[in-house]
Amino acid sequence: MGVLRRQAYAGTPSFYNHRMALHRFSAWILAGCVILASRPAPAAAQARPAAAQPRAPTGLSEFSQSLQELAERVSPSVVQIFVTGYAETDDEDRAATGEPVLERSSGSGVIVDPDGYIVTNAHVVENATRMEVELPFRATGAMVGQSILRRRGRMVGAQLVAIDHETDLAVVRVEAQALPALPFGDSEALRPGQVVLAFGSPLGLESSVTMGVVSAVARQLTPDDPMIYVQTDAPINPGNSGGALVDTEGRLVGVNTLIYSQSGGSEGIGFAAPSNIVRNVFQQIRKYGRVRRGELGVHAQTVTPLMAEALGLPEDAGVVLADVSADGPAARAGLQPGDVVATLDGKRMENGRQFRINVYTRGAGDEVTLGIMRGGQARTVRVPVAERSTDAGRLTELVTPQNAIRQLGVLAIDLTPAVADLLPDLRRDTGVVVAAVGSELPYSQQGKLAAGDVIYSLNGRLVETVAALRTALAALAPNAAAVLQIERDGTLMYFAFRVEAR
């Protein structure tokens, strides 16, 4: 059974298996050379003069040269990110009783704006208590000669701008200007078989490049997952997370995210977040400080042959709107249940999954143009994309620094009816809602607090307001054990931690 592995790297690589493989590979090459040497040379070759004339570049050498130039151009835009933080917990860790230990790990990032903005994966930086980025060395003035040993860049501190867990993307920023930003490409233009290159720091080996092809586009990890990935066979390993997947023009077409592996290493099945989604996430985070996810207020289904026959539809494929929310943007634009969606922004819609994925890439404030069929007549409807009604990210708009609870490293607000409207149905109507989290969260073997968590009690005593929670935390002695009862995604759970001295 294969396992999906997100590819941050922590530890020291072992080269033993790689050395053995290289020895075997060298032996095969040597054996081939012996066989070739034992064959008689063709007559033309025997008559060839000792000093052969240089040949014109072949197509293969030109291809190799173009890849070298591409790697030289792209590499300065892909950085290594060093993270100090607590390791992600799993079921085995949660059963352990040892005290937490800070560890140092590394991943990759892509400079997407000259003013210091870098895109990476959320799982690379989400547990960070400290981040550093190695910026590429940039020579000043003419340099005589050049060593094959790449000069290390300068280390600078980095700040987390925001994390988007739904796409496993994050934006960090460094205090630097005029950085070599990588231009975005159009991931929807990718096709299987297209040559791509993966840049990053696999196993901590900075500034590495591998080549492969696009294996598939719009790959979902689960059938209902709105997030899609570009699948590639370009080798991706731990430490490649957050690195760049580029086309042969040097444009960013994806951010390397995870691999499907039985061994823990690359087996030629890697996944990258498509650049169109990456661009949308980055632009929204830069503008709003978070991702404002959009929706149309419809429930779209795939038209099946049986459905088409029963409803008298002209085609036995496509998308039909099974439901239209009464107060949603689609209803206000005039859409009705039973409308058949033929196109979205000019692109033919073949099934409900495709429709949902295309809407998912649009942010709140965008507008889509739907080509629909109703009663045998074609119509064009423009629908504004509204912000998702239940989105924990909207809670950040309701907080200020005065909402900080420093013992928990969060910004929190009282649970009110207005706040409850932004969350899924809750078990209780009073409590404290986590609106945003910082980098200095208390360590817990149950994971960590997240935006949208609702705190109901501390050490078994109900807390109904932020003020009451602050008072209860202040009464605890340094190093005391504490446990919160929280609700997350409709489930009650405990969050145990030890109070730190501040």
PDB file of C-alpha atoms in Angstrom, residues 15-296:
ATOM      1  CA  PHE A  15      24.093   7.716   1.080  1.00  0.00           C
ATOM      2  CA  TYR A  16      24.819   3.987   1.477  1.00  0.00           C
ATOM      3  CA  ASN A  17      22.123   2.704  -0.887  1.00  0.00           C
ATOM      4  CA  HIS A  18      22.889   5.463  -3.340  1.00  0.00           C
ATOM      5  CA  ARG A  19      26.583   4.537  -3.370  1.00  0.00           C
ATOM      6  CA  MET A  20      25.763   0.876  -3.963  1.00  0.00           C
ATOM      7  CA  ALA A  21      23.487   1.818  -6.838  1.00  0.00           C
ATOM      8  CA  LEU A  22      26.204   3.995  -8.345  1.00  0.00           C
ATOM      9  CA  HIS A  23      28.736   1.157  -8.058  1.00  0.00           C
ATOM     10  CA  ARG A  24      26.364  -1.177  -9.903  1.00  0.00           C
ATOM     11  CA  PHE A  25      25.645   1.476 -12.530  1.00  0.00           C
ATOM     12  CA  SER A  26      29.398   2.057 -13.044  1.00  0.00           C
ATOM     13  CA  ALA A  27      29.948  -1.686 -13.430  1.00  0.00           C
ATOM     14  CA  TRP A  28      27.279  -1.883 -16.136  1.00  0.00           C
ATOM     15  CA  ILE A  29      28.845   1.025 -18.006  1.00  0.00           C
ATOM     16  CA  LEU A  30      32.323  -0.555 -17.749  1.00  0.00           C
ATOM     17  CA  ALA A  31      31.013  -3.889 -19.042  1.00  0.00           C
ATOM     18  CA  GLY A  32      29.371  -2.101 -21.966  1.00  0.00           C
ATOM     19  CA  CYS A  33      32.618  -0.304 -22.783  1.00  0.00           C
ATOM     20  CA  VAL A  34      34.531  -3.625 -22.798  1.00  0.00           C
ATOM     21  CA  ILE A  35      32.007  -5.167 -25.186  1.00  0.00           C
ATOM     22  CA  LEU A  36      32.123  -2.180 -27.493  1.00  0.00           C
ATOM     23  CA  ALA A  37      35.934  -2.100 -27.407  1.00  0.00           C
ATOM     24  CA  SER A  38      36.101  -5.779 -28.446  1.00  0.00           C
ATOM     25  CA  ARG A  39      34.141  -5.141 -31.636  1.00  0.00           C
ATOM     26  CA  PRO A  40      36.051  -4.245 -34.812  1.00  0.00           C
ATOM     27  CA  ALA A  41      35.767  -0.613 -35.742  1.00  0.00           C
ATOM     28  CA  PRO A  42      33.959   0.255 -38.974  1.00  0.00           C
ATOM     29  CA  ALA A  43      36.205   0.948 -41.942  1.00  0.00           C
ATOM     30  CA  ALA A  44      35.283   4.608 -41.993  1.00  0.00           C
ATOM     31  CA  ALA A  45      36.272   4.912 -38.366  1.00  0.00           C
ATOM     32  CA  GLN A  46      39.596   3.108 -38.942  1.00  0.00           C
ATOM     33  CA  ALA A  47      40.456   5.564 -41.691  1.00  0.00           C
ATOM     34  CA  ARG A  48      39.525   8.597 -39.616  1.00  0.00           C
ATOM     35  CA  PRO A  49      42.424  11.005 -39.039  1.00  0.00           C
ATOM     36  CA  ALA A  50      43.817  11.276 -35.537  1.00  0.00           C
ATOM     37  CA  ALA A  51      42.718  14.887 -35.090  1.00  0.00           C
ATOM     38  CA  ALA A  52      38.923  14.749 -35.604  1.00  0.00           C
ATOM     39  CA  GLN A  53      37.219  17.956 -36.687  1.00  0.00           C
ATOM     40  CA  PRO A  54      34.770  19.452 -34.180  1.00  0.00           C
ATOM     41  CA  ARG A  55      31.178  18.634 -35.109  1.00  0.00           C
ATOM     42  CA  ALA A  56      28.268  21.068 -35.252  1.00  0.00           C
ATOM     43  CA  PRO A  57      25.964  20.944 -32.181  1.00  0.00           C
ATOM     44  CA  THR A  58      23.391  18.165 -32.356  1.00  0.00           C
ATOM     45  CA  GLY A  59      19.776  18.410 -31.275  1.00  0.00           C
ATOM     46  CA  LEU A  60      20.624  16.535 -28.079  1.00  0.00           C
ATOM     47  CA  SER A  61      23.484  18.882 -27.163  1.00  0.00           C
ATOM     48  CA  GLU A  62      21.283  21.893 -27.886  1.00  0.00           C
ATOM     49  CA  PHE A  63      18.580  20.425 -25.640  1.00  0.00           C
ATOM     50  CA  SER A  64      21.156  19.859 -22.888  1.00  0.00           C
ATOM     51  CA  GLN A  65      22.436  23.410 -23.240  1.00  0.00           C
ATOM     52  CA  SER A  66      18.927  24.831 -22.988  1.00  0.00           C
ATOM     53  CA  LEU A  67      18.322  22.879 -19.765  1.00  0.00           C
ATOM     54  CA  GLN A  68      21.571  24.206 -18.299  1.00  0.00           C
ATOM     55  CA  GLU A  69      20.557  27.765 -19.109  1.00  0.00           C
ATOM     56  CA  LEU A  70      17.087  27.152 -17.678  1.00  0.00           C
ATOM     57  CA  ALA A  71      18.505  25.762 -14.422  1.00  0.00           C
ATOM     58  CA  GLU A  72      20.880  28.709 -14.110  1.00  0.00           C
ATOM     59  CA  ARG A  73      18.009  31.146 -14.594  1.00  0.00           C
ATOM     60  CA  VAL A  74      15.515  29.467 -12.236  1.00  0.00           C
ATOM     61  CA  SER A  75      17.760  28.301  -9.356  1.00  0.00           C
ATOM     62  CA  PRO A  76      18.236  31.769  -7.763  1.00  0.00           C
ATOM     63  CA  SER A  77      14.445  32.026  -7.311  1.00  0.00           C
ATOM     64  CA  VAL A  78      14.192  28.799  -5.280  1.00  0.00           C
ATOM     65  CA  VAL A  79      15.380  29.103  -1.677  1.00  0.00           C
ATOM     66  CA  GLN A  80      15.977  26.794   1.247  1.00  0.00           C
ATOM     67  CA  ILE A  81      13.907  27.405   4.391  1.00  0.00           C
ATOM     68  CA  PHE A  82      15.256  26.329   7.791  1.00  0.00           C
ATOM     69  CA  VAL A  83      12.674  25.818  10.509  1.00  0.00           C
ATOM     70  CA  THR A  84      13.049  25.332  14.244  1.00  0.00           C
ATOM     71  CA  GLY A  85       9.915  23.978  15.892  1.00  0.00           C
ATOM     72  CA  TYR A  86       8.112  21.044  17.434  1.00  0.00           C
ATOM     73  CA  ALA A  87       7.650  17.969  15.271  1.00  0.00           C
ATOM     74  CA  GLU A  88       4.216  17.145  13.924  1.00  0.00           C
ATOM     75  CA  THR A  89       2.518  14.615  16.184  1.00  0.00           C
ATOM     76  CA  ASP A  90       1.070  11.301  15.042  1.00  0.00           C
ATOM     77  CA  ASP A  91      -0.817   8.544  16.849  1.00  0.00           C
ATOM     78  CA  GLU A  92       2.396   7.000  18.196  1.00  0.00           C
ATOM     79  CA  ASP A  93       3.626  10.367  19.477  1.00  0.00           C
ATOM     80  CA  ARG A  94       0.303  11.026  21.192  1.00  0.00           C
ATOM     81  CA  ALA A  95       0.703   7.776  23.112  1.00  0.00           C
ATOM     82  CA  ALA A  96       4.180   8.721  24.272  1.00  0.00           C
ATOM     83  CA  THR A  97       4.849  10.449  27.568  1.00  0.00           C
ATOM     84  CA  GLY A  98       8.179  12.140  26.862  1.00  0.00           C
ATOM     85  CA  GLU A  99       8.634  15.903  26.964  1.00  0.00           C
ATOM     86  CA  PRO A 100       8.613  17.726  23.635  1.00  0.00           C
ATOM     87  CA  VAL A 101      11.913  18.428  21.907  1.00  0.00           C
ATOM     88  CA  LEU A 102      12.570  21.198  19.435  1.00  0.00           C
ATOM     89  CA  GLU A 103      13.911  19.960  16.105  1.00  0.00           C
ATOM     90  CA  ARG A 104      15.411  21.631  13.085  1.00  0.00           C
ATOM     91  CA  SER A 105      14.056  20.806   9.652  1.00  0.00           C
ATOM     92  CA  SER A 106      14.242  22.265   6.192  1.00  0.00           C
ATOM     93  CA  GLY A 107      12.152  22.671   3.095  1.00  0.00           C
ATOM     94  CA  SER A 108      12.063  24.787  -0.015  1.00  0.00           C
ATOM     95  CA  GLY A 109      10.355  27.975  -1.108  1.00  0.00           C
ATOM     96  CA  VAL A 110       9.819  30.005  -4.270  1.00  0.00           C
ATOM     97  CA  ILE A 111      10.359  33.756  -4.508  1.00  0.00           C
ATOM     98  CA  VAL A 112       7.228  35.071  -6.239  1.00  0.00           C
ATOM     99  CA  ASP A 113       7.657  38.797  -5.583  1.00  0.00           C
ATOM    100  CA  PRO A 114      10.841  40.923  -5.628  1.00  0.00           C
ATOM    101  CA  ASP A 115       9.820  42.536  -2.315  1.00  0.00           C
ATOM    102  CA  GLY A 116      10.597  39.391  -0.323  1.00  0.00           C
ATOM    103  CA  TYR A 117       7.423  37.290  -0.608  1.00  0.00           C
ATOM    104  CA  ILE A 118       8.049  33.546  -0.748  1.00  0.00           C
ATOM    105  CA  VAL A 119       5.524  30.764  -1.308  1.00  0.00           C
ATOM    106  CA  THR A 120       6.065  27.391   0.343  1.00  0.00           C
ATOM    107  CA  ASN A 121       4.014  24.532   1.778  1.00  0.00           C
ATOM    108  CA  ALA A 122       2.077  24.961   5.002  1.00  0.00           C
ATOM    109  CA  HIS A 123       3.511  21.733   6.424  1.00  0.00           C
ATOM    110  CA  VAL A 124       7.037  23.139   6.037  1.00  0.00           C
ATOM    111  CA  VAL A 125       6.462  26.130   8.332  1.00  0.00           C
ATOM    112  CA  GLU A 126       3.295  25.575  10.370  1.00  0.00           C
ATOM    113  CA  ASN A 127       5.074  24.356  13.530  1.00  0.00           C
ATOM    114  CA  ALA A 128       7.869  26.902  13.321  1.00  0.00           C
ATOM    115  CA  THR A 129       9.015  28.855  16.337  1.00  0.00           C
ATOM    116  CA  ARG A 130      11.806  30.329  14.221  1.00  0.00           C
ATOM    117  CA  MET A 131      12.415  30.548  10.469  1.00  0.00           C
ATOM    118  CA  GLU A 132      15.444  31.429   8.381  1.00  0.00           C
ATOM    119  CA  VAL A 133      15.800  31.617   4.617  1.00  0.00           C
ATOM    120  CA  GLU A 134      19.013  31.247   2.663  1.00  0.00           C
ATOM    121  CA  LEU A 135      18.885  33.857  -0.084  1.00  0.00           C
ATOM    122  CA  PRO A 136      20.921  33.170  -3.224  1.00  0.00           C
ATOM    123  CA  PHE A 137      24.391  34.643  -3.543  1.00  0.00           C
ATOM    124  CA  ARG A 138      24.452  37.484  -6.057  1.00  0.00           C
ATOM    125  CA  ALA A 139      27.785  38.527  -7.481  1.00  0.00           C
ATOM    126  CA  THR A 140      28.593  42.233  -7.763  1.00  0.00           C
ATOM    127  CA  GLY A 141      30.789  43.320 -10.640  1.00  0.00           C
ATOM    128  CA  ALA A 142      32.721  41.108 -13.009  1.00  0.00           C
ATOM    129  CA  MET A 143      34.060  37.796 -11.675  1.00  0.00           C
ATOM    130  CA  VAL A 144      37.151  36.173 -13.149  1.00  0.00           C
ATOM    131  CA  GLY A 145      36.602  32.432 -13.436  1.00  0.00           C
ATOM    132  CA  GLN A 146      33.889  30.528 -11.628  1.00  0.00           C
ATOM    133  CA  SER A 147      34.115  27.614  -9.220  1.00  0.00           C
ATOM    134  CA  ILE A 148      31.854  24.602  -9.671  1.00  0.00           C
ATOM    135  CA  LEU A 149      31.326  24.780  -5.910  1.00  0.00           C
ATOM    136  CA  ARG A 150      28.346  27.053  -5.491  1.00  0.00           C
ATOM    137  CA  ARG A 151      28.886  29.858  -3.025  1.00  0.00           C
ATOM    138  CA  ARG A 152      26.411  29.772  -0.166  1.00  0.00           C
ATOM    139  CA  GLY A 153      23.949  32.600   0.128  1.00  0.00           C
ATOM    140  CA  ARG A 154      23.182  34.764   3.128  1.00  0.00           C
ATOM    141  CA  MET A 155      20.860  33.696   5.924  1.00  0.00           C
ATOM    142  CA  VAL A 156      18.031  36.054   6.858  1.00  0.00           C
ATOM    143  CA  GLY A 157      15.160  35.779   9.310  1.00  0.00           C
ATOM    144  CA  ALA A 158      11.679  35.176   7.894  1.00  0.00           C
ATOM    145  CA  GLN A 159       8.202  35.996   9.149  1.00  0.00           C
ATOM    146  CA  LEU A 160       5.077  33.982   8.488  1.00  0.00           C
ATOM    147  CA  VAL A 161       2.469  36.035   6.620  1.00  0.00           C
ATOM    148  CA  ALA A 162      -0.329  33.459   6.530  1.00  0.00           C
ATOM    149  CA  ILE A 163      -1.114  29.771   6.116  1.00  0.00           C
ATOM    150  CA  ASP A 164      -3.865  28.240   4.002  1.00  0.00           C
ATOM    151  CA  HIS A 165      -4.360  24.703   5.281  1.00  0.00           C
ATOM    152  CA  GLU A 166      -6.960  23.833   2.662  1.00  0.00           C
ATOM    153  CA  THR A 167      -4.341  23.997  -0.110  1.00  0.00           C
ATOM    154  CA  ASP A 168      -1.314  23.263   2.129  1.00  0.00           C
ATOM    155  CA  LEU A 169       0.243  26.552   1.030  1.00  0.00           C
ATOM    156  CA  ALA A 170       1.866  29.326   3.053  1.00  0.00           C
ATOM    157  CA  VAL A 171       3.423  32.713   2.405  1.00  0.00           C
ATOM    158  CA  VAL A 172       6.488  33.943   4.302  1.00  0.00           C
ATOM    159  CA  ARG A 173       8.377  37.184   3.902  1.00  0.00           C
ATOM    160  CA  VAL A 174      11.965  38.297   4.318  1.00  0.00           C
ATOM    161  CA  GLU A 175      13.285  41.838   4.630  1.00  0.00           C
ATOM    162  CA  ALA A 176      14.953  42.115   1.236  1.00  0.00           C
ATOM    163  CA  GLN A 177      14.376  43.943  -2.027  1.00  0.00           C
ATOM    164  CA  ALA A 178      14.934  43.280  -5.721  1.00  0.00           C
ATOM    165  CA  LEU A 179      14.897  39.503  -5.290  1.00  0.00           C
ATOM    166  CA  PRO A 180      14.787  37.280  -8.416  1.00  0.00           C
ATOM    167  CA  ALA A 181      11.077  36.413  -8.544  1.00  0.00           C
ATOM    168  CA  LEU A 182       9.835  33.512 -10.652  1.00  0.00           C
ATOM    169  CA  PRO A 183       6.975  34.351 -13.050  1.00  0.00           C
ATOM    170  CA  PHE A 184       3.740  32.369 -12.821  1.00  0.00           C
ATOM    171  CA  GLY A 185       2.745  30.087 -15.682  1.00  0.00           C
ATOM    172  CA  ASP A 186      -0.718  28.833 -16.602  1.00  0.00           C
ATOM    173  CA  SER A 187      -1.175  25.407 -15.000  1.00  0.00           C
ATOM    174  CA  GLU A 188      -4.386  24.827 -16.937  1.00  0.00           C
ATOM    175  CA  ALA A 189      -2.313  24.785 -20.136  1.00  0.00           C
ATOM    176  CA  LEU A 190      -0.264  21.796 -18.920  1.00  0.00           C
ATOM    177  CA  ARG A 191      -0.676  18.523 -20.771  1.00  0.00           C
ATOM    178  CA  PRO A 192       0.450  14.956 -19.947  1.00  0.00           C
ATOM    179  CA  GLY A 193       3.872  14.288 -21.443  1.00  0.00           C
ATOM    180  CA  GLN A 194       5.017  17.900 -21.172  1.00  0.00           C
ATOM    181  CA  VAL A 195       8.600  18.267 -19.907  1.00  0.00           C
ATOM    182  CA  VAL A 196       8.925  19.909 -16.485  1.00  0.00           C
ATOM    183  CA  LEU A 197      11.764  20.457 -13.999  1.00  0.00           C
ATOM    184  CA  ALA A 198      11.557  20.289 -10.196  1.00  0.00           C
ATOM    185  CA  PHE A 199      13.770  22.615  -8.131  1.00  0.00           C
ATOM    186  CA  GLY A 200      14.371  22.413  -4.389  1.00  0.00           C
ATOM    187  CA  SER A 201      16.520  21.008  -1.605  1.00  0.00           C
ATOM    188  CA  PRO A 202      15.819  17.255  -1.369  1.00  0.00           C
ATOM    189  CA  LEU A 203      17.270  15.682   1.780  1.00  0.00           C
ATOM    190  CA  GLY A 204      18.785  19.074   2.570  1.00  0.00           C
ATOM    191  CA  LEU A 205      20.858  19.151  -0.644  1.00  0.00           C
ATOM    192  CA  GLU A 206      20.226  22.757  -1.650  1.00  0.00           C
ATOM    193  CA  SER A 207      19.790  23.967  -5.217  1.00  0.00           C
ATOM    194  CA  SER A 208      18.991  20.590  -6.791  1.00  0.00           C
ATOM    195  CA  VAL A 209      17.170  20.151 -10.091  1.00  0.00           C
ATOM    196  CA  THR A 210      15.466  17.067 -11.556  1.00  0.00           C
ATOM    197  CA  MET A 211      13.640  16.534 -14.831  1.00  0.00           C
ATOM    198  CA  GLY A 212      10.529  14.618 -15.793  1.00  0.00           C
ATOM    199  CA  VAL A 213       7.180  14.982 -17.481  1.00  0.00           C
ATOM    200  CA  VAL A 214       3.657  15.866 -16.450  1.00  0.00           C
ATOM    201  CA  SER A 215       2.067  12.499 -15.692  1.00  0.00           C
ATOM    202  CA  ALA A 216      -1.470  13.823 -15.178  1.00  0.00           C
ATOM    203  CA  VAL A 217      -3.325  17.063 -14.552  1.00  0.00           C
ATOM    204  CA  ALA A 218      -6.165  17.860 -12.140  1.00  0.00           C
ATOM    205  CA  ARG A 219      -5.345  14.863  -9.944  1.00  0.00           C
ATOM    206  CA  GLN A 220      -7.444  14.593  -6.753  1.00  0.00           C
ATOM    207  CA  LEU A 221      -6.286  12.724  -3.657  1.00  0.00           C
ATOM    208  CA  THR A 222      -9.903  11.842  -2.816  1.00  0.00           C
ATOM    209  CA  PRO A 223     -12.953  12.044  -5.098  1.00  0.00           C
ATOM    210  CA  ASP A 224     -14.606  14.831  -3.084  1.00  0.00           C
ATOM    211  CA  ASP A 225     -11.454  16.906  -2.559  1.00  0.00           C
ATOM    212  CA  PRO A 226     -11.785  20.294  -4.312  1.00  0.00           C
ATOM    213  CA  MET A 227      -7.997  20.678  -4.246  1.00  0.00           C
ATOM    214  CA  ILE A 228      -6.284  19.315  -7.339  1.00  0.00           C
ATOM    215  CA  TYR A 229      -2.632  18.577  -8.123  1.00  0.00           C
ATOM    216  CA  VAL A 230      -0.285  18.269 -11.059  1.00  0.00           C
ATOM    217  CA  GLN A 231       1.166  14.753 -11.050  1.00  0.00           C
ATOM    218  CA  THR A 232       4.768  14.430 -12.245  1.00  0.00           C
ATOM    219  CA  ASP A 233       7.486  11.798 -12.439  1.00  0.00           C
ATOM    220  CA  ALA A 234      10.230  14.381 -11.876  1.00  0.00           C
ATOM    221  CA  PRO A 235      11.991  12.974  -8.767  1.00  0.00           C
ATOM    222  CA  ILE A 236      10.716  14.658  -5.575  1.00  0.00           C
ATOM    223  CA  ASN A 237      12.039  13.720  -2.127  1.00  0.00           C
ATOM    224  CA  PRO A 238      11.816  14.993   1.483  1.00  0.00           C
ATOM    225  CA  GLY A 239      13.027  18.597   1.448  1.00  0.00           C
ATOM    226  CA  ASN A 240      11.557  19.308  -2.005  1.00  0.00           C
ATOM    227  CA  SER A 241       8.338  20.536  -0.364  1.00  0.00           C
ATOM    228  CA  GLY A 242       7.648  24.115  -1.329  1.00  0.00           C
ATOM    229  CA  GLY A 243      10.028  24.004  -4.282  1.00  0.00           C
ATOM    230  CA  ALA A 244       9.236  24.962  -7.851  1.00  0.00           C
ATOM    231  CA  LEU A 245       7.878  22.875 -10.684  1.00  0.00           C
ATOM    232  CA  VAL A 246       8.639  24.834 -13.853  1.00  0.00           C
ATOM    233  CA  ASP A 247       8.010  24.426 -17.569  1.00  0.00           C
ATOM    234  CA  THR A 248      10.696  24.690 -20.224  1.00  0.00           C
ATOM    235  CA  GLU A 249      10.145  28.444 -20.394  1.00  0.00           C
ATOM    236  CA  GLY A 250      11.137  28.806 -16.735  1.00  0.00           C
ATOM    237  CA  ARG A 251       7.628  29.657 -15.547  1.00  0.00           C
ATOM    238  CA  LEU A 252       6.249  28.413 -12.237  1.00  0.00           C
ATOM    239  CA  VAL A 253       3.541  25.847 -13.026  1.00  0.00           C
ATOM    240  CA  GLY A 254       3.357  24.221  -9.591  1.00  0.00           C
ATOM    241  CA  VAL A 255       4.666  24.059  -6.023  1.00  0.00           C
ATOM    242  CA  ASN A 256       6.006  20.604  -5.107  1.00  0.00           C
ATOM    243  CA  THR A 257       3.918  19.283  -2.229  1.00  0.00           C
ATOM    244  CA  LEU A 258       3.888  15.517  -1.669  1.00  0.00           C
ATOM    245  CA  ILE A 259       4.746  12.118  -3.102  1.00  0.00           C
ATOM    246  CA  TYR A 260       3.042   8.746  -3.254  1.00  0.00           C
ATOM    247  CA  SER A 261       5.576   6.290  -1.895  1.00  0.00           C
ATOM    248  CA  GLN A 262       5.905   2.802  -0.469  1.00  0.00           C
ATOM    249  CA  SER A 263       9.544   3.268   0.511  1.00  0.00           C
ATOM    250  CA  GLY A 264       9.527   6.873   1.776  1.00  0.00           C
ATOM    251  CA  GLY A 265      11.578   8.051  -1.215  1.00  0.00           C
ATOM    252  CA  SER A 266      10.698   9.103  -4.731  1.00  0.00           C
ATOM    253  CA  GLU A 267       9.013   6.432  -6.826  1.00  0.00           C
ATOM    254  CA  GLY A 268       8.110   8.701  -9.700  1.00  0.00           C
ATOM    255  CA  ILE A 269       4.693   9.756  -8.395  1.00  0.00           C
ATOM    256  CA  GLY A 270       4.902  13.325  -7.156  1.00  0.00           C
ATOM    257  CA  PHE A 271       2.259  15.999  -6.770  1.00  0.00           C
ATOM    258  CA  ALA A 272       2.489  19.772  -7.069  1.00  0.00           C
ATOM    259  CA  ALA A 273      -0.101  22.440  -6.270  1.00  0.00           C
ATOM    260  CA  PRO A 274      -1.060  24.016  -9.633  1.00  0.00           C
ATOM    261  CA  SER A 275       0.277  27.514 -10.233  1.00  0.00           C
ATOM    262  CA  ASN A 276      -3.177  28.982 -10.873  1.00  0.00           C
ATOM    263  CA  ILE A 277      -4.250  27.979  -7.367  1.00  0.00           C
ATOM    264  CA  VAL A 278      -0.892  29.100  -5.934  1.00  0.00           C
ATOM    265  CA  ARG A 279      -1.229  32.509  -7.592  1.00  0.00           C
ATOM    266  CA  ASN A 280      -4.763  32.963  -6.260  1.00  0.00           C
ATOM    267  CA  VAL A 281      -3.726  32.009  -2.707  1.00  0.00           C
ATOM    268  CA  PHE A 282      -0.675  34.293  -2.792  1.00  0.00           C
ATOM    269  CA  GLN A 283      -2.531  37.302  -4.181  1.00  0.00           C
ATOM    270  CA  GLN A 284      -5.329  36.990  -1.624  1.00  0.00           C
ATOM    271  CA  ILE A 285      -2.955  36.512   1.285  1.00  0.00           C
ATOM    272  CA  ARG A 286      -0.946  39.542   0.210  1.00  0.00           C
ATOM    273  CA  LYS A 287      -4.077  41.664  -0.198  1.00  0.00           C
ATOM    274  CA  TYR A 288      -6.252  40.449   2.679  1.00  0.00           C
ATOM    275  CA  GLY A 289      -3.893  38.545   4.979  1.00  0.00           C
ATOM    276  CA  ARG A 290      -5.891  35.351   4.345  1.00  0.00           C
ATOM    277  CA  VAL A 291      -7.670  33.448   1.589  1.00  0.00           C
ATOM    278  CA  ARG A 292     -11.246  34.542   0.952  1.00  0.00           C
ATOM    279  CA  ARG A 293     -12.724  31.389  -0.534  1.00  0.00           C
ATOM    280  CA  GLY A 294     -15.593  31.818  -2.958  1.00  0.00           C
ATOM    281  CA  GLU A 295     -18.874  30.082  -3.701  1.00  0.00           C
ATOM    282  CA  LEU A 296     -21.799  30.555  -6.085  1.00  0.00           C
TER     283      LEU A 296
END
